[in-house]
Amino acid sequence: QVQLVESGGGLVQPGGSLRLSCASSGSFFSIYAMGWYRQAPGKQRELVAAITSGGATTYADSVKGRFTISRDNAKNTVSLQMNSLKPEDTAVYYCNTEPPRYGNWGRGTQVTVSS
């Protein structure tokens, strides 16, 4: 239904930072709560952070104090600033509505934290 394109992933050393971006082609982006999700090998996909249409945010306990989610409704984008990265943050990161809609899952972007 909606095309979501994630970008910004890569290889980074522990303690480093990355900024992920999600671009949406949807016509009604501004009315939806959005989230960043991640899936590591052998693990279930989990919600990392979410932001409402009004800008209220929530975070998984594992990333609180390190990650910040934001959105720009004028540009139909959602970002995830990731600081103090740890090896356990290694995963494919996806954006979607919160709660997610199956048809919106995109390719995701790989984040690898390793020395």
PDB file of C-alpha atoms in Angstrom:
ATOM      1  CA  GLN A   1       0.000   0.000   0.000  1.00  0.00           C
ATOM      2  CA  VAL A   2       2.682   2.458   1.086  1.00  0.00           C
ATOM      3  CA  GLN A   3       6.281   2.449  -0.067  1.00  0.00           C
ATOM      4  CA  LEU A   4       8.796   2.903   2.737  1.00  0.00           C
ATOM      5  CA  VAL A   5      12.503   3.158   1.995  1.00  0.00           C
ATOM      6  CA  GLU A   6      15.055   2.892   4.793  1.00  0.00           C
ATOM      7  CA  SER A   7      18.608   4.145   4.483  1.00  0.00           C
ATOM      8  CA  GLY A   8      21.624   5.064   6.573  1.00  0.00           C
ATOM      9  CA  GLY A   9      22.774   1.694   7.862  1.00  0.00           C
ATOM     10  CA  GLY A  10      26.312   0.423   7.742  1.00  0.00           C
ATOM     11  CA  LEU A  11      29.240  -0.962   9.683  1.00  0.00           C
ATOM     12  CA  VAL A  12      30.217   0.941  12.813  1.00  0.00           C
ATOM     13  CA  GLN A  13      32.462   0.251  15.795  1.00  0.00           C
ATOM     14  CA  PRO A  14      31.043  -0.119  19.306  1.00  0.00           C
ATOM     15  CA  GLY A  15      30.383   3.312  20.771  1.00  0.00           C
ATOM     16  CA  GLY A  16      29.819   4.837  17.365  1.00  0.00           C
ATOM     17  CA  SER A  17      26.760   6.520  15.890  1.00  0.00           C
ATOM     18  CA  LEU A  18      24.488   6.188  12.888  1.00  0.00           C
ATOM     19  CA  ARG A  19      21.446   8.084  11.698  1.00  0.00           C
ATOM     20  CA  LEU A  20      18.761   6.111   9.879  1.00  0.00           C
ATOM     21  CA  SER A  21      16.174   7.673   7.614  1.00  0.00           C
ATOM     22  CA  CYS A  22      12.805   6.405   6.375  1.00  0.00           C
ATOM     23  CA  ALA A  23      11.144   8.015   3.378  1.00  0.00           C
ATOM     24  CA  SER A  24       7.446   7.434   2.762  1.00  0.00           C
ATOM     25  CA  SER A  25       5.452   7.718  -0.441  1.00  0.00           C
ATOM     26  CA  GLY A  26       2.116   7.693   1.396  1.00  0.00           C
ATOM     27  CA  SER A  27      -0.343  10.516   0.967  1.00  0.00           C
ATOM     28  CA  PHE A  28      -1.504  10.428   4.591  1.00  0.00           C
ATOM     29  CA  PHE A  29       1.825  10.094   6.382  1.00  0.00           C
ATOM     30  CA  SER A  30       1.156  12.803   8.938  1.00  0.00           C
ATOM     31  CA  ILE A  31      -1.874  11.095  10.512  1.00  0.00           C
ATOM     32  CA  TYR A  32      -0.097   7.866  11.472  1.00  0.00           C
ATOM     33  CA  ALA A  33       2.069   6.953  14.399  1.00  0.00           C
ATOM     34  CA  MET A  34       5.360   5.580  13.071  1.00  0.00           C
ATOM     35  CA  GLY A  35       7.942   3.207  14.437  1.00  0.00           C
ATOM     36  CA  TRP A  36      11.397   1.824  13.895  1.00  0.00           C
ATOM     37  CA  TYR A  37      11.737  -1.944  14.223  1.00  0.00           C
ATOM     38  CA  ARG A  38      14.687  -4.290  14.097  1.00  0.00           C
ATOM     39  CA  GLN A  39      15.274  -7.969  13.567  1.00  0.00           C
ATOM     40  CA  ALA A  40      18.473  -9.779  14.456  1.00  0.00           C
ATOM     41  CA  PRO A  41      19.291 -13.261  13.118  1.00  0.00           C
ATOM     42  CA  GLY A  42      17.306 -15.906  14.977  1.00  0.00           C
ATOM     43  CA  LYS A  43      15.216 -13.350  16.850  1.00  0.00           C
ATOM     44  CA  GLN A  44      11.756 -11.882  16.441  1.00  0.00           C
ATOM     45  CA  ARG A  45      11.242  -8.447  14.984  1.00  0.00           C
ATOM     46  CA  GLU A  46      10.926  -5.929  17.799  1.00  0.00           C
ATOM     47  CA  LEU A  47       9.784  -2.349  18.142  1.00  0.00           C
ATOM     48  CA  VAL A  48      12.713  -0.083  18.935  1.00  0.00           C
ATOM     49  CA  ALA A  49      11.065   3.328  19.021  1.00  0.00           C
ATOM     50  CA  ALA A  50       7.760   4.941  18.096  1.00  0.00           C
ATOM     51  CA  ILE A  51       6.486   8.443  17.524  1.00  0.00           C
ATOM     52  CA  THR A  52       2.890   9.629  17.341  1.00  0.00           C
ATOM     53  CA  SER A  53       1.516  12.041  14.789  1.00  0.00           C
ATOM     54  CA  GLY A  54       1.876  14.727  17.447  1.00  0.00           C
ATOM     55  CA  GLY A  55       5.480  13.899  18.286  1.00  0.00           C
ATOM     56  CA  ALA A  56       5.188  11.889  21.508  1.00  0.00           C
ATOM     57  CA  THR A  57       7.864   9.175  21.673  1.00  0.00           C
ATOM     58  CA  THR A  58       8.403   5.789  23.285  1.00  0.00           C
ATOM     59  CA  TYR A  59      11.472   3.546  23.350  1.00  0.00           C
ATOM     60  CA  ALA A  60      12.391  -0.015  24.089  1.00  0.00           C
ATOM     61  CA  ASP A  61      14.248  -0.315  27.385  1.00  0.00           C
ATOM     62  CA  SER A  62      17.325  -1.583  25.569  1.00  0.00           C
ATOM     63  CA  VAL A  63      17.794   1.682  23.655  1.00  0.00           C
ATOM     64  CA  LYS A  64      16.535   4.324  26.081  1.00  0.00           C
ATOM     65  CA  GLY A  65      19.018   7.136  26.455  1.00  0.00           C
ATOM     66  CA  ARG A  66      20.895   6.112  23.316  1.00  0.00           C
ATOM     67  CA  PHE A  67      18.396   6.355  20.425  1.00  0.00           C
ATOM     68  CA  THR A  68      16.163   9.253  19.411  1.00  0.00           C
ATOM     69  CA  ILE A  69      13.257   9.026  16.970  1.00  0.00           C
ATOM     70  CA  SER A  70      11.976  12.074  15.117  1.00  0.00           C
ATOM     71  CA  ARG A  71       9.748  12.908  12.176  1.00  0.00           C
ATOM     72  CA  ASP A  72       9.353  15.596   9.564  1.00  0.00           C
ATOM     73  CA  ASN A  73       5.781  15.519   8.312  1.00  0.00           C
ATOM     74  CA  ALA A  74       6.487  18.104   5.628  1.00  0.00           C
ATOM     75  CA  LYS A  75       9.055  15.743   4.088  1.00  0.00           C
ATOM     76  CA  ASN A  76       7.255  12.476   4.930  1.00  0.00           C
ATOM     77  CA  THR A  77      10.313  11.156   6.750  1.00  0.00           C
ATOM     78  CA  VAL A  78      11.102   9.459  10.057  1.00  0.00           C
ATOM     79  CA  SER A  79      14.625   9.345  11.459  1.00  0.00           C
ATOM     80  CA  LEU A  80      16.407   7.337  14.123  1.00  0.00           C
ATOM     81  CA  GLN A  81      19.545   8.778  15.669  1.00  0.00           C
ATOM     82  CA  MET A  82      21.555   5.921  17.160  1.00  0.00           C
ATOM     83  CA  ASN A  83      24.356   6.746  19.596  1.00  0.00           C
ATOM     84  CA  SER A  84      26.622   4.647  21.805  1.00  0.00           C
ATOM     85  CA  LEU A  85      25.997   1.635  19.620  1.00  0.00           C
ATOM     86  CA  LYS A  86      26.576  -1.842  21.016  1.00  0.00           C
ATOM     87  CA  PRO A  87      27.172  -5.165  19.247  1.00  0.00           C
ATOM     88  CA  GLU A  88      23.715  -6.292  20.366  1.00  0.00           C
ATOM     89  CA  ASP A  89      22.215  -3.487  18.264  1.00  0.00           C
ATOM     90  CA  THR A  90      23.269  -5.400  15.147  1.00  0.00           C
ATOM     91  CA  ALA A  91      20.136  -6.084  13.104  1.00  0.00           C
ATOM     92  CA  VAL A  92      18.168  -5.140  10.030  1.00  0.00           C
ATOM     93  CA  TYR A  93      16.218  -1.992  10.831  1.00  0.00           C
ATOM     94  CA  TYR A  94      12.801  -1.265   9.344  1.00  0.00           C
ATOM     95  CA  CYS A  95      10.249   1.498   9.575  1.00  0.00           C
ATOM     96  CA  ASN A  96       6.487   1.065   9.506  1.00  0.00           C
ATOM     97  CA  THR A  97       3.370   2.441  11.090  1.00  0.00           C
ATOM     98  CA  GLU A  98       2.843   1.704  14.770  1.00  0.00           C
ATOM     99  CA  PRO A  99       1.131  -0.714  15.005  1.00  0.00           C
ATOM    100  CA  PRO A 100       2.708  -2.071  11.804  1.00  0.00           C
ATOM    101  CA  ARG A 101       0.836  -2.983   8.664  1.00  0.00           C
ATOM    102  CA  TYR A 102       2.090  -6.065   6.871  1.00  0.00           C
ATOM    103  CA  GLY A 103       1.973  -4.557   3.409  1.00  0.00           C
ATOM    104  CA  ASN A 104       4.242  -1.673   4.370  1.00  0.00           C
ATOM    105  CA  TRP A 105       7.403  -3.640   5.223  1.00  0.00           C
ATOM    106  CA  GLY A 106      10.259  -2.595   3.002  1.00  0.00           C
ATOM    107  CA  ARG A 107      13.782  -3.797   2.412  1.00  0.00           C
ATOM    108  CA  GLY A 108      15.192  -2.445   5.655  1.00  0.00           C
ATOM    109  CA  THR A 109      18.741  -1.291   6.248  1.00  0.00           C
ATOM    110  CA  GLN A 110      21.514  -3.352   7.821  1.00  0.00           C
ATOM    111  CA  VAL A 111      23.251  -2.058  10.930  1.00  0.00           C
ATOM    112  CA  THR A 112      26.347  -3.951  12.030  1.00  0.00           C
ATOM    113  CA  VAL A 113      28.198  -2.972  15.205  1.00  0.00           C
ATOM    114  CA  SER A 114      31.566  -4.678  15.396  1.00  0.00           C
ATOM    115  CA  SER A 115      35.212  -3.932  16.029  1.00  0.00           C
TER     116      SER A 115
END
